[in-house]
PDB file of C-alpha atoms in Angstrom:
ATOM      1  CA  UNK A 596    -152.877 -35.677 108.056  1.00  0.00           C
ATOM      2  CA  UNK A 597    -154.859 -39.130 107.674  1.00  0.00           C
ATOM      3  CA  UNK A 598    -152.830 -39.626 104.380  1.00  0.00           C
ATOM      4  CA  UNK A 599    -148.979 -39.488 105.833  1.00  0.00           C
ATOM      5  CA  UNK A 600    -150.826 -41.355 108.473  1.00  0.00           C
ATOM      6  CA  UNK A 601    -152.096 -44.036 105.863  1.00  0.00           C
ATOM      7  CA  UNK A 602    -148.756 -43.851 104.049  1.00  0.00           C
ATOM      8  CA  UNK A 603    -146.564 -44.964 107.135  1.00  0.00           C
ATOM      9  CA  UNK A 604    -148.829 -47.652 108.019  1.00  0.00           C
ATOM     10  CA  UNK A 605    -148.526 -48.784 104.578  1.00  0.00           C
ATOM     11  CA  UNK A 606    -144.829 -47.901 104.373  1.00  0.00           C
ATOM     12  CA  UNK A 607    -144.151 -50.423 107.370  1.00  0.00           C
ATOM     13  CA  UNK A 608    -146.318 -52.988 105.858  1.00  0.00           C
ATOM     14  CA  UNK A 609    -144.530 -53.283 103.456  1.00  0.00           C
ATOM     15  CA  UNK A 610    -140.731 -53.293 105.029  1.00  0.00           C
ATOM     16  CA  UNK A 611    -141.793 -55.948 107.410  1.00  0.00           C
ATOM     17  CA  UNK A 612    -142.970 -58.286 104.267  1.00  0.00           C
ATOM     18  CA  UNK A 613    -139.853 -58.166 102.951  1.00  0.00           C
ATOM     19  CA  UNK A 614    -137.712 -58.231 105.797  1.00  0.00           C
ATOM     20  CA  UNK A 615    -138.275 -61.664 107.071  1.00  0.00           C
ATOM     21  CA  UNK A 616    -137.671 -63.473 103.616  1.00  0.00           C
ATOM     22  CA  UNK A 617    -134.545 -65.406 102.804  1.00  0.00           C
ATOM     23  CA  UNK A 618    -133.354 -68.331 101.233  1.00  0.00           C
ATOM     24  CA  UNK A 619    -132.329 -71.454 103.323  1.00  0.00           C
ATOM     25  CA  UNK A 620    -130.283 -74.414 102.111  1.00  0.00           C
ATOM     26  CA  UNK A 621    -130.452 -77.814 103.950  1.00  0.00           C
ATOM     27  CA  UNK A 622    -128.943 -80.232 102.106  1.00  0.00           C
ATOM     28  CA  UNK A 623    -129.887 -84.059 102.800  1.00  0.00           C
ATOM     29  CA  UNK A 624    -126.591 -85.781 101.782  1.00  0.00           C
ATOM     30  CA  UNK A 625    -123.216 -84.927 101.622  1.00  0.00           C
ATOM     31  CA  UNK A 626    -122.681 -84.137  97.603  1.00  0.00           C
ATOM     32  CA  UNK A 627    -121.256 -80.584  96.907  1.00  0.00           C
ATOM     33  CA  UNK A 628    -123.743 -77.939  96.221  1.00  0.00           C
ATOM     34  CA  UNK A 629    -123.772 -73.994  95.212  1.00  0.00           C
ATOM     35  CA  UNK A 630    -124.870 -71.217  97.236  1.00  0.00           C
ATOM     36  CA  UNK A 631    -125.342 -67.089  96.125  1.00  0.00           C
ATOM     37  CA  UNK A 632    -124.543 -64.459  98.917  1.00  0.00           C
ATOM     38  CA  UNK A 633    -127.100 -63.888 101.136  1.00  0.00           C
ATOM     39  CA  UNK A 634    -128.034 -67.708 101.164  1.00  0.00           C
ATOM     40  CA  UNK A 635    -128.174 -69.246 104.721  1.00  0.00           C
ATOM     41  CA  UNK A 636    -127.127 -72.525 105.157  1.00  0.00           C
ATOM     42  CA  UNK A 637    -128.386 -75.041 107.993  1.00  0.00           C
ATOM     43  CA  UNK A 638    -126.550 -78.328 108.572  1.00  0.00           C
ATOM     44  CA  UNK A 639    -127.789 -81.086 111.176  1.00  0.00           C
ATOM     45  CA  UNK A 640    -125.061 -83.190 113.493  1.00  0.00           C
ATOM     46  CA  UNK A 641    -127.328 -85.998 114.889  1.00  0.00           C
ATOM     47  CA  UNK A 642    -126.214 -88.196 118.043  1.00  0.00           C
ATOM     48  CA  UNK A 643    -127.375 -90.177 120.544  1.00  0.00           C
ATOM     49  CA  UNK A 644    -127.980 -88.520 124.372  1.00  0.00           C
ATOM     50  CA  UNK A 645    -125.641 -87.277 125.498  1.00  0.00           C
ATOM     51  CA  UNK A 646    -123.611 -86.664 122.535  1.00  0.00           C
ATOM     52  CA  UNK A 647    -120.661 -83.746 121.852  1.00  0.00           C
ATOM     53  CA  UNK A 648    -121.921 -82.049 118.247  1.00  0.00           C
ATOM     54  CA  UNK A 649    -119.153 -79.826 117.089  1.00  0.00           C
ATOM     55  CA  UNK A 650    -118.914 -77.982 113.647  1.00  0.00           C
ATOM     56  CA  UNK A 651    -116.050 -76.572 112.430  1.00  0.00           C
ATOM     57  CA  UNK A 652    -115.758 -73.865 109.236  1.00  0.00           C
ATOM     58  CA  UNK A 653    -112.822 -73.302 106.225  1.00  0.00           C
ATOM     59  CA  UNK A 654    -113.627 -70.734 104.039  1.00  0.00           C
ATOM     60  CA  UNK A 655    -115.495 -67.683 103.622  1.00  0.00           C
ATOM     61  CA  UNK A 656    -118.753 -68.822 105.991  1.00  0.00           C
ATOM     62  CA  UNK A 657    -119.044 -68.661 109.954  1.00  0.00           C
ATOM     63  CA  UNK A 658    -121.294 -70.319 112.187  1.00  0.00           C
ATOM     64  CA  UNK A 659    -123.711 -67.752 112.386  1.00  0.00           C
ATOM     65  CA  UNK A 660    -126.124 -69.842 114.859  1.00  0.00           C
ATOM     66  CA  UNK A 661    -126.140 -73.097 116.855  1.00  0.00           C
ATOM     67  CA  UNK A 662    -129.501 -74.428 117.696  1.00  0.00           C
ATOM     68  CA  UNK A 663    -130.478 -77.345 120.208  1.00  0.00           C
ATOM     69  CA  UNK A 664    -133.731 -79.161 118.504  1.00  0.00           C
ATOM     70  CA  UNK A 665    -136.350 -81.142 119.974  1.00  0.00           C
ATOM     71  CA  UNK A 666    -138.151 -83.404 117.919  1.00  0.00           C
ATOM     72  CA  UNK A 667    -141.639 -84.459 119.391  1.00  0.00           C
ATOM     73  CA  UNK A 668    -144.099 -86.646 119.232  1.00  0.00           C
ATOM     74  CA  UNK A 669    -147.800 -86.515 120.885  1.00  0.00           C
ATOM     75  CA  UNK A 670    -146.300 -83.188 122.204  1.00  0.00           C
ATOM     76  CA  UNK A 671    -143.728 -84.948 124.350  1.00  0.00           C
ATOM     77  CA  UNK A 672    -139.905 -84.651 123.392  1.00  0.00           C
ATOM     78  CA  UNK A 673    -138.258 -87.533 121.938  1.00  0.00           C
ATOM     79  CA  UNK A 674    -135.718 -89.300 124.288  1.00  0.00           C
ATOM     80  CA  UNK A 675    -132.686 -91.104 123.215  1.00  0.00           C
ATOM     81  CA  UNK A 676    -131.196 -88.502 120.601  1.00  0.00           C
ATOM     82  CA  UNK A 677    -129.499 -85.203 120.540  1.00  0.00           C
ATOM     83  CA  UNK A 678    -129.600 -82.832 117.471  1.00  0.00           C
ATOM     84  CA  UNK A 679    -127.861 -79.680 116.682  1.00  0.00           C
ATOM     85  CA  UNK A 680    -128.100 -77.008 113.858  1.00  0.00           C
ATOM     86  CA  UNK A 681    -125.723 -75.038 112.342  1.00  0.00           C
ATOM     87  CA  UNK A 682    -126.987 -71.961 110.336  1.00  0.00           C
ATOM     88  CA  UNK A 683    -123.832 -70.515 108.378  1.00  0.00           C
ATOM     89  CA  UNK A 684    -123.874 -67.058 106.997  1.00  0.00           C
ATOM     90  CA  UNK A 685    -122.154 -66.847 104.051  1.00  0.00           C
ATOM     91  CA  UNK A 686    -119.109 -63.951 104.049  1.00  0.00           C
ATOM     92  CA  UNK A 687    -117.808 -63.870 100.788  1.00  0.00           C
ATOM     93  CA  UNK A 688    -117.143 -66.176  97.232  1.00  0.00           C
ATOM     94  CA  UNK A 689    -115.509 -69.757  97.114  1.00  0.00           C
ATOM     95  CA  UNK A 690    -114.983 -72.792  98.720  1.00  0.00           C
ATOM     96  CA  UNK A 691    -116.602 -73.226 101.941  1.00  0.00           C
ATOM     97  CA  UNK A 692    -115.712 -77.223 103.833  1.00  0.00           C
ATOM     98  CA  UNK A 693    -117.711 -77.801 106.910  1.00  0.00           C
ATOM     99  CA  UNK A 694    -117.062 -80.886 109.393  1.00  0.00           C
ATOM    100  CA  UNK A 695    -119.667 -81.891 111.767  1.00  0.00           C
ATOM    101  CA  UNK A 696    -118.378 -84.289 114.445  1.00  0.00           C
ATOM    102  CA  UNK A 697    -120.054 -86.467 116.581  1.00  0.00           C
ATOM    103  CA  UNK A 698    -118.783 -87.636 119.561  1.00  0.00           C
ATOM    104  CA  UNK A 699    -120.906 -90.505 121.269  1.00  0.00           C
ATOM    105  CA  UNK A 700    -120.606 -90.153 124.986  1.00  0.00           C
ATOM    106  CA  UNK A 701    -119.654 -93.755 125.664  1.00  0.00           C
ATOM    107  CA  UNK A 702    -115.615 -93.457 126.197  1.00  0.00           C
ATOM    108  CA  UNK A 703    -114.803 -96.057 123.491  1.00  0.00           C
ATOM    109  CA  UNK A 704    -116.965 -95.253 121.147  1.00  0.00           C
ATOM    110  CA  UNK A 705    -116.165 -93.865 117.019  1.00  0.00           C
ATOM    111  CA  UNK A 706    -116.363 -90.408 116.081  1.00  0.00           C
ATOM    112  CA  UNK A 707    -119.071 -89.584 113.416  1.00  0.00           C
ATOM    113  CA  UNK A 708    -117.537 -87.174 110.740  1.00  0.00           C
ATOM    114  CA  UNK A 709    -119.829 -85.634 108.207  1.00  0.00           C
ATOM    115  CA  UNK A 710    -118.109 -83.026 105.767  1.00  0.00           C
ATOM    116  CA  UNK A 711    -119.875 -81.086 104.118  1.00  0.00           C
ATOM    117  CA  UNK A 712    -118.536 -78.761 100.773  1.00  0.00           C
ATOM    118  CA  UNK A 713    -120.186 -75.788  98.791  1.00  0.00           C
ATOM    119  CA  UNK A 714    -119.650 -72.762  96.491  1.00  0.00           C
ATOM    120  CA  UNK A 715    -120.536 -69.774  97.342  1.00  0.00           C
ATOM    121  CA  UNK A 716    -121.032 -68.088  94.058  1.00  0.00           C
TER     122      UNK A 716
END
């Protein structure tokens, strides 16, 4: 009995190793880049407070997540800025274009557009 016992504790062990592992791109421009399936993909809209951060998908990816991030500092949040993640899951081969847009809250004020372009191989 203590060695099915033994073998199921080892047996989940080892499932829960593997199960949180994965492979995350960030890129840190906007250059074209190649992704396998089963990649996850994070990309950052930045703004000022206050800000509308929108991301919109072509191709086989969704927006998977949509995360609000606070940066700190001295363990107080930074003031003044706004950041959002996207974390795509990738749904099949090709191109995938991604727009981020920014959209300062003051009413006269330019959109930011990022775009963003990858192969999922």
């Amino acid at each position: 009995m203590s060695r099915l016992t033994a073998l199921f504790a080892l047996l989940a062990v080892c499932t829960t190793a593997t199960a949180g592992e994965r492979n995350v791109i960030v890129p840190t421009d906007e250059k074209p880049f190649k992704a396998q399936q089963g990649d996850i993909v994070r990309l950052t809209g930045r703004g000022i407070a206050g800000s509308q951060i929108d991301g919109t998908v072509v191709g086989p990816a969704k927006i998977h997540a949509t995360n609000t991030i606070w940066e700190l500092a001295d363990g107080r949040v930074l003031i003044g800025s706004q950041i959002t993640e996207f974390e795509l899951r990738l749904t099949g081969k090709g191109k995938v274009a991604v727009t981020i847009t920014v959209k300062p809250p003051q009413p006269d004020a330019k959109r930011i557009v990022t775009k963003y372009e990858f192969e999922v191989k």
